[in-house]
Coordinates of C-alpha atoms in Angstrom, one line a residue:
Chain A
M174 CA -37.0 -2.5 48.9
E175 CA -40.2 -1.4 50.5
S176 CA -40.4 -4.8 52.2
E177 CA -36.8 -4.6 53.3
F178 CA -37.4 -1.4 54.7
I179 CA -40.6 -2.4 56.6
A180 CA -38.9 -5.1 58.1
W181 CA -36.2 -2.6 59.7
L182 CA -38.9 -0.3 60.5
R183 CA -40.9 -2.9 62.5
A184 CA -37.6 -4.0 64.4
R185 CA -37.0 -0.2 65.1
L186 CA -40.5 0.4 66.4
P187 CA -41.2 0.5 70.0
E188 CA -44.0 -1.6 71.0
P189 CA -47.1 0.7 70.7
A190 CA -47.8 1.7 73.9
N191 CA -51.8 1.6 72.2
P192 CA -53.9 -0.8 70.7
L193 CA -52.9 0.4 67.5
L194 CA -52.7 -1.5 64.1
G195 CA -49.4 -0.2 63.1
P196 CA -47.6 -0.8 60.3
G197 CA -48.1 -3.9 57.8
D198 CA -51.8 -3.5 57.2
D199 CA -53.5 -1.6 54.5
A200 CA -54.5 1.0 57.2
A201 CA -53.6 1.9 60.6
L202 CA -56.0 2.3 63.3
L203 CA -56.0 5.2 65.1
P204 CA -57.6 5.7 69.1
C205 CA -59.6 9.0 68.9
G206 CA -59.5 11.1 71.9
P207 CA -62.4 11.5 74.3
A208 CA -64.0 14.5 72.4
G209 CA -65.1 12.6 69.6
S210 CA -62.9 14.4 66.7
C211 CA -59.0 14.5 66.1
L212 CA -56.9 16.6 64.3
A213 CA -55.4 16.0 61.4
T214 CA -52.6 18.1 59.3
V215 CA -50.4 17.3 56.2
D216 CA -47.2 18.8 55.5
L217 CA -44.7 17.7 52.4
L218 CA -41.5 18.6 51.9
T219 CA -39.2 18.8 48.8
E220 CA -35.9 18.4 48.0
G221 CA -34.5 21.7 46.7
V222 CA -37.1 24.1 48.4
D223 CA -37.4 22.7 52.0
F224 CA -33.8 21.3 52.3
R225 CA -30.8 20.4 50.2
L226 CA -29.9 16.7 50.8
A227 CA -26.1 17.9 49.4
E228 CA -26.1 20.2 52.1
A229 CA -28.2 18.9 55.4
D230 CA -27.8 15.5 57.1
A231 CA -30.7 13.3 56.2
R232 CA -31.6 13.0 59.7
R233 CA -32.1 16.4 60.2
V234 CA -34.8 16.7 57.0
G235 CA -36.3 13.6 58.9
R236 CA -36.6 15.7 62.2
K237 CA -38.3 18.7 60.4
A238 CA -40.7 17.0 58.3
L239 CA -42.1 15.5 61.7
A240 CA -41.4 19.3 63.1
V241 CA -43.4 21.1 60.9
N242 CA -46.3 18.9 61.2
L243 CA -46.0 18.7 65.3
S244 CA -46.0 22.9 65.0
D245 CA -49.3 22.9 63.0
I246 CA -50.7 20.6 65.6
A247 CA -49.3 23.1 68.7
A248 CA -51.1 26.1 66.0
M249 CA -54.8 24.4 67.1
A250 CA -53.5 23.7 70.6
G251 CA -53.9 20.1 69.9
R252 CA -51.7 17.2 71.7
P253 CA -50.4 15.0 68.6
T254 CA -50.9 11.0 68.5
A255 CA -49.9 9.4 65.5
A256 CA -48.2 9.9 62.2
L257 CA -48.0 8.3 58.7
I258 CA -45.1 8.8 56.7
A259 CA -45.1 8.7 52.9
L260 CA -42.0 9.0 51.0
A261 CA -40.5 9.6 47.6
L262 CA -37.1 8.5 47.5
P263 CA -35.0 9.0 44.4
R264 CA -34.0 5.9 42.9
N265 CA -30.2 6.0 43.2
G266 CA -30.1 7.6 46.5
A267 CA -28.8 10.8 47.6
P268 CA -25.5 12.8 48.1
Q269 CA -25.0 13.9 51.8
P270 CA -22.9 16.6 53.2
G271 CA -18.9 15.7 53.5
G272 CA -19.1 13.7 50.0
Q273 CA -20.9 10.6 51.4
H274 CA -23.6 8.7 49.5
L275 CA -26.6 7.2 51.0
S276 CA -28.5 4.5 49.2
A277 CA -32.5 5.0 48.7
L278 CA -32.8 2.1 51.5
E279 CA -30.2 4.2 53.7
L280 CA -31.7 7.5 53.2
A281 CA -35.5 6.0 54.1
I282 CA -33.5 5.0 57.4
E283 CA -31.8 7.8 58.2
L284 CA -34.5 9.7 57.6
Y285 CA -36.6 8.0 60.3
E286 CA -33.6 7.6 62.7
G287 CA -34.3 11.6 62.6
L288 CA -37.8 11.7 63.3
L289 CA -38.1 8.7 65.7
P290 CA -36.9 10.6 68.6
L291 CA -38.8 13.6 68.1
A292 CA -41.7 11.3 67.7
Q293 CA -40.9 9.4 71.2
E294 CA -40.4 12.8 72.9
Y295 CA -44.1 13.8 72.0
D296 CA -45.7 10.3 72.4
V297 CA -46.4 10.5 68.9
A298 CA -46.9 6.5 67.2
I299 CA -45.6 6.1 64.2
A300 CA -49.0 4.3 62.6
G301 CA -47.6 3.1 59.0
G302 CA -46.6 4.8 55.7
D303 CA -46.0 4.3 52.3
T304 CA -42.1 4.0 51.0
N305 CA -41.5 4.6 47.3
C306 CA -38.8 4.9 44.6
W307 CA -38.9 6.7 41.8
D308 CA -36.8 9.1 39.4
G309 CA -37.7 12.2 41.3
P310 CA -35.7 14.0 44.3
L311 CA -36.4 13.3 47.6
A312 CA -40.2 14.3 48.6
I313 CA -41.8 13.6 52.5
S314 CA -45.0 13.7 53.0
I315 CA -46.3 13.6 56.7
T316 CA -50.0 13.2 58.2
V317 CA -49.8 13.7 61.9
W318 CA -52.8 13.5 64.2
G319 CA -53.7 15.4 67.5
E320 CA -56.4 15.1 70.0
I321 CA -58.1 18.2 71.2
T322 CA -58.1 19.4 74.9
P323 CA -61.6 20.2 76.4
R324 CA -60.7 23.6 75.4
G325 CA -61.5 22.9 71.8
P326 CA -59.2 23.5 69.0
L327 CA -57.6 27.1 68.8
R328 CA -58.8 28.4 65.6
R329 CA -57.5 31.1 63.1
D330 CA -61.0 32.9 62.9
G331 CA -61.3 34.0 66.7
A332 CA -59.3 37.3 67.1
K333 CA -61.3 40.0 68.0
P334 CA -60.2 44.0 68.0
G335 CA -58.8 45.1 71.5
D336 CA -56.6 41.8 71.7
Q337 CA -53.4 41.7 72.1
I338 CA -51.1 39.9 69.4
L339 CA -48.6 37.8 71.4
V340 CA -45.2 35.8 70.1
T341 CA -43.2 33.1 72.0
G342 CA -39.7 33.3 71.5
N343 CA -37.9 35.6 68.8
L344 CA -38.0 35.9 65.0
G345 CA -36.4 35.9 61.4
G346 CA -33.1 34.3 60.6
S347 CA -34.1 31.2 60.6
I348 CA -32.2 30.0 57.5
L349 CA -29.2 29.7 59.8
G350 CA -29.9 26.4 61.4
R351 CA -33.0 26.8 63.4
H352 CA -35.1 26.0 60.4
F353 CA -34.2 22.7 60.9
D354 CA -33.8 22.7 64.8
F355 CA -36.6 24.2 66.1
E356 CA -38.8 22.9 68.8
P357 CA -42.1 22.6 67.7
R358 CA -44.3 24.5 70.3
I359 CA -46.7 21.7 71.8
R360 CA -46.1 22.2 75.2
E361 CA -46.3 25.9 75.1
A362 CA -49.7 25.6 73.3
L363 CA -51.1 22.9 75.5
L364 CA -49.9 24.9 78.4
L365 CA -51.1 28.6 77.6
N366 CA -54.5 27.4 76.0
Q367 CA -54.9 25.9 79.6
R368 CA -54.6 28.3 81.8
Y369 CA -55.4 31.3 79.7
Q370 CA -58.1 31.8 77.8
L371 CA -56.8 32.2 73.8
H372 CA -59.1 33.9 70.8
A373 CA -57.2 32.7 68.0
G374 CA -53.5 31.0 67.4
L375 CA -51.5 30.0 64.4
D376 CA -48.0 28.7 64.2
I377 CA -45.5 31.5 62.1
S378 CA -44.2 29.1 59.3
D379 CA -44.5 31.4 56.1
G380 CA -43.1 34.9 57.9
L381 CA -44.9 37.0 60.9
S382 CA -46.3 39.7 59.0
L383 CA -47.6 37.1 55.9
D384 CA -49.1 34.9 58.6
L385 CA -50.6 37.5 60.9
S386 CA -52.0 38.9 57.6
R387 CA -54.0 35.5 57.2
L388 CA -55.4 35.3 60.9
T389 CA -57.1 38.9 60.1
A390 CA -58.4 37.9 57.4
E391 CA -59.9 34.7 58.9
S392 CA -61.1 36.8 61.7
A393 CA -62.4 39.8 59.8
C394 CA -60.2 42.5 61.4
G395 CA -56.8 44.3 61.3
A396 CA -53.7 44.4 63.3
E397 CA -51.2 47.0 64.2
I398 CA -47.6 46.2 65.4
V399 CA -45.4 48.2 67.0
L400 CA -41.9 47.6 65.5
D401 CA -40.1 48.0 68.6
R402 CA -41.6 45.4 70.9
V403 CA -40.8 42.4 67.7
P404 CA -38.5 39.9 69.2
I405 CA -35.7 39.9 67.2
S406 CA -33.8 36.6 66.8
P407 CA -29.7 36.8 67.2
A408 CA -29.6 35.2 63.6
A409 CA -31.9 38.1 62.4
H410 CA -29.0 40.2 63.4
Q411 CA -26.1 37.5 62.3
L412 CA -28.0 37.5 58.8
T413 CA -28.1 41.1 58.2
Q414 CA -24.5 41.5 58.9
S415 CA -23.5 38.6 56.5
L416 CA -25.6 39.1 54.2
A417 CA -24.8 43.3 53.8
D418 CA -28.2 43.6 51.6
G419 CA -30.1 46.0 53.6
V420 CA -32.7 44.4 55.0
S421 CA -32.4 45.0 58.3
P422 CA -33.1 42.6 61.1
L423 CA -36.3 43.8 62.0
D424 CA -37.3 43.0 58.2
H425 CA -36.0 39.8 58.9
A426 CA -38.0 39.1 62.0
L427 CA -41.2 40.4 60.0
S428 CA -40.7 38.6 56.8
D429 CA -38.5 35.3 57.4
G430 CA -40.3 32.1 57.1
E431 CA -40.1 28.8 59.6
D432 CA -39.8 30.5 62.7
F433 CA -42.1 27.9 63.8
E434 CA -43.3 30.2 67.1
L435 CA -46.6 30.8 68.4
L436 CA -48.4 33.6 67.5
L437 CA -51.8 34.1 69.2
A438 CA -54.7 36.7 70.0
V439 CA -55.5 36.9 73.6
P440 CA -57.8 39.3 75.6
A441 CA -56.2 42.5 76.6
D442 CA -56.3 41.2 80.5
E443 CA -55.4 37.8 79.7
A444 CA -52.5 38.9 77.4
Q445 CA -51.5 41.2 80.8
R446 CA -51.3 38.1 83.0
I447 CA -49.2 35.7 80.6
L448 CA -46.9 38.6 80.2
R449 CA -46.6 39.0 84.0
D450 CA -46.3 35.5 84.8
Q451 CA -43.8 34.8 81.6
P452 CA -44.8 31.2 82.4
L453 CA -42.9 29.7 79.3
S454 CA -39.2 28.4 79.0
V455 CA -39.4 30.8 76.2
P456 CA -40.4 34.5 77.0
V457 CA -43.4 35.7 75.5
A458 CA -44.0 39.2 74.0
S459 CA -46.9 41.6 72.9
I460 CA -46.1 43.0 69.4
G461 CA -49.3 45.1 69.1
Q462 CA -53.3 44.9 69.0
F463 CA -56.1 43.6 66.8
V464 CA -57.8 46.3 65.5
P465 CA -61.3 47.3 63.4
Q466 CA -60.2 48.5 60.7
T467 CA -58.9 45.5 58.4
G468 CA -55.0 45.3 56.8
L469 CA -52.2 45.6 58.8
W470 CA -50.2 48.7 60.4
Q471 CA -46.9 49.5 61.6
V472 CA -45.8 52.0 64.6
D473 CA -42.8 52.9 64.6
R474 CA -40.8 54.6 67.8
D475 CA -42.2 58.0 67.0
G476 CA -45.8 56.6 67.1
R477 CA -46.4 57.2 63.5
R478 CA -48.7 54.8 62.0
R479 CA -48.7 53.6 58.6
P480 CA -49.7 50.3 56.3
L481 CA -47.8 47.2 56.7
E482 CA -47.1 45.2 53.6
P483 CA -47.5 41.4 54.7
R484 CA -44.5 39.6 53.4
G485 CA -43.3 36.0 53.8
Y486 CA -43.0 32.9 52.0
E487 CA -45.4 32.3 49.3
H488 CA -45.7 28.5 48.1
Chain B
M25 CA -49.7 30.1 44.1
E26 CA -51.0 28.2 46.9
S27 CA -53.4 30.8 48.4
E28 CA -54.9 31.2 44.9
F29 CA -55.1 27.3 44.8
I30 CA -56.7 27.9 48.2
A31 CA -59.1 30.1 47.1
W32 CA -60.6 28.1 44.0
L33 CA -60.8 25.3 46.4
R34 CA -62.8 26.8 49.1
A35 CA -65.1 27.9 46.3
R36 CA -65.3 24.6 44.8
L37 CA -65.7 22.5 47.8
P38 CA -69.4 21.5 49.2
E39 CA -70.5 22.8 52.1
P40 CA -69.0 20.3 54.6
A41 CA -71.9 18.3 55.9
N42 CA -70.4 17.5 59.0
P43 CA -69.0 20.1 61.8
L44 CA -65.2 19.6 60.0
L45 CA -63.2 22.3 60.3
G46 CA -61.5 22.0 56.5
P47 CA -59.2 23.7 54.6
G48 CA -57.8 27.0 55.7
D49 CA -56.9 26.4 59.2
D50 CA -53.5 24.8 60.7
A51 CA -55.1 21.4 60.9
A52 CA -58.4 19.8 60.2
L53 CA -60.9 18.4 62.5
L54 CA -62.5 15.4 61.6
P55 CA -65.2 13.7 63.5
C56 CA -64.4 10.3 64.9
G57 CA -67.0 7.5 64.7
P58 CA -68.7 5.8 67.5
A59 CA -65.7 3.0 67.5
G60 CA -63.6 5.5 69.3
S61 CA -60.8 4.6 66.8
C62 CA -60.4 5.5 63.2
L63 CA -58.6 4.0 60.1
A64 CA -56.0 6.0 58.4
T65 CA -54.2 5.0 55.1
V66 CA -51.8 7.0 52.9
D67 CA -50.5 6.4 49.6
L68 CA -47.8 8.5 47.4
L69 CA -48.4 8.2 43.6
T70 CA -45.7 9.7 41.5
E71 CA -44.7 10.7 38.0
G72 CA -43.4 7.5 36.1
V73 CA -44.1 4.8 38.7
D74 CA -47.9 5.4 38.9
F75 CA -48.6 7.6 36.0
R76 CA -47.1 9.6 33.3
L77 CA -48.7 13.1 32.8
A78 CA -47.7 13.5 28.8
E79 CA -50.1 10.0 28.6
A80 CA -52.9 10.1 31.0
D81 CA -55.1 12.9 32.0
A82 CA -54.7 14.7 35.4
R83 CA -57.9 14.0 36.0
R84 CA -58.0 10.2 36.0
V85 CA -54.3 10.6 38.0
G86 CA -56.3 12.6 40.6
R87 CA -59.0 10.0 40.7
K88 CA -56.8 7.2 41.0
A89 CA -54.5 9.1 44.0
L90 CA -57.7 8.9 45.5
A91 CA -59.1 5.9 44.5
V92 CA -56.2 3.9 45.6
N93 CA -56.5 5.0 49.3
L94 CA -60.2 4.1 49.3
S95 CA -59.0 0.4 48.4
D96 CA -57.0 0.3 51.3
I97 CA -59.8 1.8 53.6
A98 CA -62.1 -0.8 51.7
A99 CA -59.5 -3.9 52.3
M100 CA -60.1 -3.1 56.3
A101 CA -63.9 -3.3 55.8
G102 CA -64.1 0.6 56.6
R103 CA -66.2 3.3 55.7
P104 CA -64.3 6.5 54.5
T105 CA -64.6 9.3 55.9
A106 CA -62.3 12.3 55.0
A107 CA -58.8 13.1 53.1
L108 CA -56.1 15.3 53.2
I109 CA -54.2 15.7 50.3
A110 CA -50.4 16.6 49.6
L111 CA -49.3 17.8 46.3
A112 CA -45.8 18.3 45.0
L113 CA -46.8 20.1 41.7
P114 CA -44.1 20.6 38.8
R115 CA -43.1 24.4 38.9
N116 CA -43.4 24.5 35.3
G117 CA -47.0 22.3 34.9
A118 CA -46.8 19.4 33.1
P119 CA -47.6 18.0 29.4
Q120 CA -51.1 16.1 28.4
P121 CA -51.9 13.7 26.2
G122 CA -52.4 15.8 22.6
G123 CA -50.1 18.3 23.2
Q124 CA -51.4 20.5 25.9
H125 CA -49.4 22.2 28.5
L126 CA -51.1 22.8 32.0
S127 CA -49.6 25.4 34.4
A128 CA -48.6 24.1 37.7
L129 CA -52.1 25.9 39.0
E130 CA -54.2 24.4 36.5
L131 CA -52.7 20.9 37.3
A132 CA -53.9 21.3 40.6
I133 CA -57.1 22.3 39.7
E134 CA -57.3 19.2 37.1
L135 CA -55.9 16.5 39.9
Y136 CA -58.9 17.7 42.1
E137 CA -61.5 17.8 39.1
G138 CA -60.7 14.5 38.6
L139 CA -61.1 13.2 42.4
L140 CA -63.9 15.4 44.0
P141 CA -66.7 13.5 41.9
L142 CA -65.2 10.0 43.6
A143 CA -64.8 11.9 47.2
Q144 CA -68.4 13.0 46.3
E145 CA -69.8 9.6 45.5
Y146 CA -68.1 7.9 48.6
D147 CA -68.8 10.9 51.3
V148 CA -65.5 11.5 51.5
A149 CA -64.9 15.1 52.7
I150 CA -61.7 17.2 51.8
A151 CA -60.3 18.1 55.2
G152 CA -57.4 20.0 54.0
G153 CA -54.2 19.5 52.1
D154 CA -50.5 20.9 51.3
T155 CA -50.0 22.4 47.7
N156 CA -46.5 22.9 46.9
C157 CA -44.2 23.8 43.8
W158 CA -40.7 22.7 43.1
D159 CA -38.5 21.3 40.2
G160 CA -39.5 17.8 40.5
P161 CA -42.0 15.9 38.8
L162 CA -45.6 15.7 40.4
A163 CA -45.9 13.7 43.5
I164 CA -49.4 13.2 45.0
S165 CA -49.7 12.1 48.6
I166 CA -53.6 11.8 49.7
T167 CA -54.0 10.3 53.8
V168 CA -57.5 8.9 54.2
W169 CA -59.8 8.4 57.1
G170 CA -62.4 5.9 57.6
E171 CA -64.6 4.7 60.0
I172 CA -64.6 0.9 61.3
T173 CA -68.3 -1.0 61.5
P174 CA -69.1 -2.6 64.8
R175 CA -67.8 -5.8 63.3
G176 CA -64.2 -4.2 63.8
P177 CA -61.1 -3.4 61.1
L178 CA -60.6 -7.0 58.5
R179 CA -57.0 -7.2 59.4
R180 CA -54.6 -9.7 57.2
D181 CA -53.4 -11.9 60.0
G182 CA -56.8 -13.5 60.7
A183 CA -56.8 -16.5 57.8
K184 CA -56.8 -20.1 59.3
P185 CA -56.2 -23.2 57.3
G186 CA -59.3 -24.7 55.8
D187 CA -60.7 -20.9 55.0
Q188 CA -61.4 -20.7 51.4
I189 CA -59.7 -17.8 49.3
L190 CA -62.1 -15.8 47.7
V191 CA -61.4 -12.9 45.5
T192 CA -63.9 -10.2 43.9
G193 CA -63.8 -9.3 39.9
N194 CA -61.6 -10.8 38.0
L195 CA -57.8 -10.4 37.7
G196 CA -54.7 -9.1 35.4
G197 CA -54.2 -6.5 32.6
S198 CA -54.9 -3.6 34.4
I199 CA -52.2 -1.3 32.8
L200 CA -54.6 -1.4 29.9
G201 CA -57.1 1.1 31.8
R202 CA -58.3 -0.2 34.8
H203 CA -55.3 0.8 37.0
F204 CA -57.1 4.4 36.6
D205 CA -60.3 3.9 36.3
F206 CA -61.1 0.7 38.8
E207 CA -63.9 1.4 41.3
P208 CA -62.3 1.0 44.9
R209 CA -64.3 -1.8 46.3
I210 CA -65.9 0.0 49.6
R211 CA -69.6 -1.4 49.1
E212 CA -68.6 -4.7 48.3
A213 CA -66.1 -5.0 51.7
L214 CA -68.7 -3.2 53.9
L215 CA -71.7 -5.8 52.9
L216 CA -69.6 -9.1 52.7
N217 CA -68.2 -7.7 56.2
Q218 CA -71.9 -7.1 57.6
R219 CA -73.6 -10.5 56.1
Y220 CA -70.9 -12.9 56.6
Q221 CA -67.9 -14.1 58.6
L222 CA -65.1 -13.1 57.4
H223 CA -61.6 -14.1 58.8
A224 CA -58.9 -11.8 57.1
G225 CA -58.6 -9.6 53.7
L226 CA -56.8 -6.9 51.8
D227 CA -57.2 -5.4 48.4
I228 CA -54.8 -7.2 45.7
S229 CA -52.7 -3.9 44.6
D230 CA -49.4 -5.5 44.0
G231 CA -50.5 -8.9 42.0
L232 CA -52.6 -11.9 43.3
S233 CA -49.9 -14.3 44.1
L234 CA -47.6 -11.4 45.9
D235 CA -50.4 -10.1 48.0
L236 CA -51.6 -13.7 49.0
S237 CA -48.2 -14.5 50.2
R238 CA -48.6 -11.3 52.5
L239 CA -51.3 -12.4 53.8
T240 CA -50.3 -15.9 54.9
A241 CA -47.2 -14.6 56.0
E242 CA -49.4 -12.0 58.4
S243 CA -51.5 -15.0 59.1
A244 CA -49.1 -17.6 59.7
C245 CA -50.2 -20.4 57.2
G246 CA -49.9 -21.2 53.7
A247 CA -52.3 -21.1 50.6
E248 CA -53.2 -23.6 47.9
I249 CA -54.6 -21.8 44.6
V250 CA -56.6 -24.0 41.8
L251 CA -55.3 -22.1 39.0
D252 CA -58.5 -23.2 36.7
R253 CA -60.6 -21.0 39.2
V254 CA -58.8 -17.8 38.7
P255 CA -60.8 -15.5 37.2
I256 CA -59.3 -14.3 34.5
S257 CA -59.6 -10.5 32.8
P258 CA -60.4 -9.6 29.4
A259 CA -57.8 -7.5 30.0
A260 CA -55.5 -10.1 30.5
H261 CA -56.4 -11.9 27.4
Q262 CA -55.8 -8.6 25.5
L263 CA -52.3 -8.1 26.9
T264 CA -51.6 -11.5 26.0
Q265 CA -51.8 -11.0 22.9
S266 CA -50.6 -7.7 22.0
L267 CA -47.3 -8.5 24.1
A268 CA -46.7 -11.9 22.5
D269 CA -44.1 -12.4 25.3
G270 CA -44.9 -16.1 26.0
V271 CA -46.8 -14.3 29.2
S272 CA -50.1 -16.1 29.3
P273 CA -53.3 -14.7 30.7
L274 CA -53.4 -16.4 33.7
D275 CA -49.5 -15.2 34.7
H276 CA -51.0 -11.7 34.0
A277 CA -53.9 -12.5 36.6
L278 CA -51.3 -14.0 39.2
S279 CA -49.1 -11.4 38.9
D280 CA -49.7 -8.0 37.4
G281 CA -50.3 -5.4 40.2
E282 CA -53.6 -2.8 40.4
D283 CA -56.2 -4.9 40.2
F284 CA -57.9 -3.5 43.5
E285 CA -60.1 -6.4 43.8
L286 CA -60.7 -7.6 47.3
L287 CA -59.0 -11.0 48.0
L288 CA -60.5 -12.9 51.4
A289 CA -60.0 -15.7 53.8
V290 CA -63.2 -17.2 54.5
P291 CA -64.8 -19.6 56.5
A292 CA -65.4 -22.6 54.4
D293 CA -69.3 -22.4 55.3
E294 CA -69.5 -19.0 54.8
A295 CA -68.0 -18.7 51.6
Q296 CA -70.3 -21.7 50.3
R297 CA -73.4 -19.2 51.4
I298 CA -71.5 -16.2 49.6
L299 CA -70.7 -18.3 46.5
R300 CA -74.4 -19.4 46.4
D301 CA -75.6 -16.0 47.1
Q302 CA -73.7 -13.7 45.0
P303 CA -74.5 -10.6 46.8
L304 CA -72.6 -8.2 45.1
S305 CA -72.6 -6.4 41.6
V306 CA -69.4 -8.1 40.5
P307 CA -68.6 -11.9 40.7
V308 CA -67.1 -13.7 43.8
A309 CA -65.3 -16.5 43.3
S310 CA -63.1 -19.4 45.4
I311 CA -59.7 -19.7 44.0
G312 CA -58.5 -22.0 46.5
Q313 CA -58.1 -22.8 50.5
F314 CA -55.7 -21.8 53.0
V315 CA -53.3 -24.6 54.2
P316 CA -51.5 -25.4 57.6
Q317 CA -48.0 -25.8 55.6
T318 CA -46.7 -22.3 55.1
G319 CA -45.6 -20.8 51.2
L320 CA -48.0 -20.6 48.4
W321 CA -48.7 -23.9 46.1
Q322 CA -50.5 -24.1 43.1
V323 CA -52.8 -26.9 42.2
D324 CA -53.1 -27.4 38.1
R325 CA -55.9 -29.1 36.1
D326 CA -54.4 -32.5 36.6
G327 CA -54.6 -32.0 40.3
R328 CA -50.7 -31.7 40.8
R329 CA -49.4 -29.7 43.3
R330 CA -46.0 -27.5 43.4
P331 CA -44.7 -24.3 44.9
L332 CA -46.0 -21.2 43.7
E333 CA -43.2 -18.4 43.5
P334 CA -45.1 -15.2 44.4
R335 CA -44.6 -12.5 41.9
G336 CA -46.1 -9.0 41.5
Y337 CA -44.8 -5.6 41.9
E338 CA -42.3 -4.6 44.5
H339 CA -42.1 -1.0 45.3

């Protein structure tokens, strides 16, 4: 069915705005930015781990598969430019919510119908891919390219003791729906990195405390979170109420995966400017600071400081 | 297990020879060639379609997953530079020939032990990846970058009536082992494209006649194969003998997939030079010519010309 699918895709794709050699040849030809280097990232999403097709519309799944990659480019403060999409489709198709069943070809088309609007929104060219049927469940692997800006890539290893810990948006409870429908923070990262001096950053994909521990490990320092300052999402509160398992909204905000918000290390004076300016369409909050002593620390409302165990989604 | 695996990988990888930002950050930073654009290709290999772990050593599987991508870069006459590797690993590991069983982590390591020597041979940096466990079988998605040479990419749409059809090596029967252990024709494509004028090319991945029909479709012409000139591999003869199903060695050469040899459209005088020079370590043969009339044609030893149905592996 690959040839049938490629015919559909070629008709469906907008004419490339740049001199790309797109789907149909052995490899795509991608324009590189003026910097002489480009960002590249890959994420592989799988049935049963990242989504369940019986419960999630295939278009939301397709959108998510691209969005998580765009979030990785945002985490480097890059501008996404192109994507390659590899699909392993269940030969007999897959169920959808409401009892509908999609054939393999229909499933491929629905995945693309979900991701193409997002690609268009962020000017990402679909440069090609590989479409296969097999006896396994759906696996989607997307590779995305990005250009870096003159500021260079925003790495994980630049946090310095004294830097503030900033986060965008609010955290926790994404399982209730935001893990599909989140907005990758491309525009936010580009704006912050252009206007302010950032030392390091990543996107919170596996949980605030776990991802923060990775950032501190790369930067050879520690971090201290002031618990009262962690921005907790309404979904985290909702989850605590509905699960009634004793996990607090704060715990969800500290350890739930797939928030896809930005976590930044910013020099204290720059952080003050950002907090005062609030230049984004989502709030930016300071939740603590980086410290010389390695490890994670939590400070409660009485000012007590204790170790914080990093928790989150381990692959 | 991803963090454990990344620790292994970081220790195992050679220090990058270029200023890559490799595994460990949100995205890799890849150097682009002087041409201001780069080649990119992705192939997704799956259990049961491209290999069976119970029958094939995981190292050979890993090598193949990279080699098929290198072959795509060769098909564009490019020089491969970097790869991103996404794995969906069966959570409970996988069987191996001889009754051995590998855990998911061991499987990931064996796959890399298979592909790393090939990456090193062709100077391909492993720039990062995504390593996941799930309840499905093994799926491997590899994206490879390449630089184009000053000659530009070797496309599929440049064949002209009168061009000779050249192939490297010999064809058919790769299922007996060569589909794992083939050599991607990187060096061969670079040398031919540098010394001679080539009009179009691809790598024979799905079968000579099927891939030739794709090349003619992209080039809006037809092609005429002189059957007696098709270079048949010893494996194709062996397969005919062992299967005894009436499929001739020539049929295998015309329609078996995964030869990964080069199929080229070359102006007649240039083709004569190549055939005379034989500049490669593998033979180059002319098997016919491109013609104005669309479709594929076969010419038998009595000079009779009949239509040739494209056959091969349809994804």
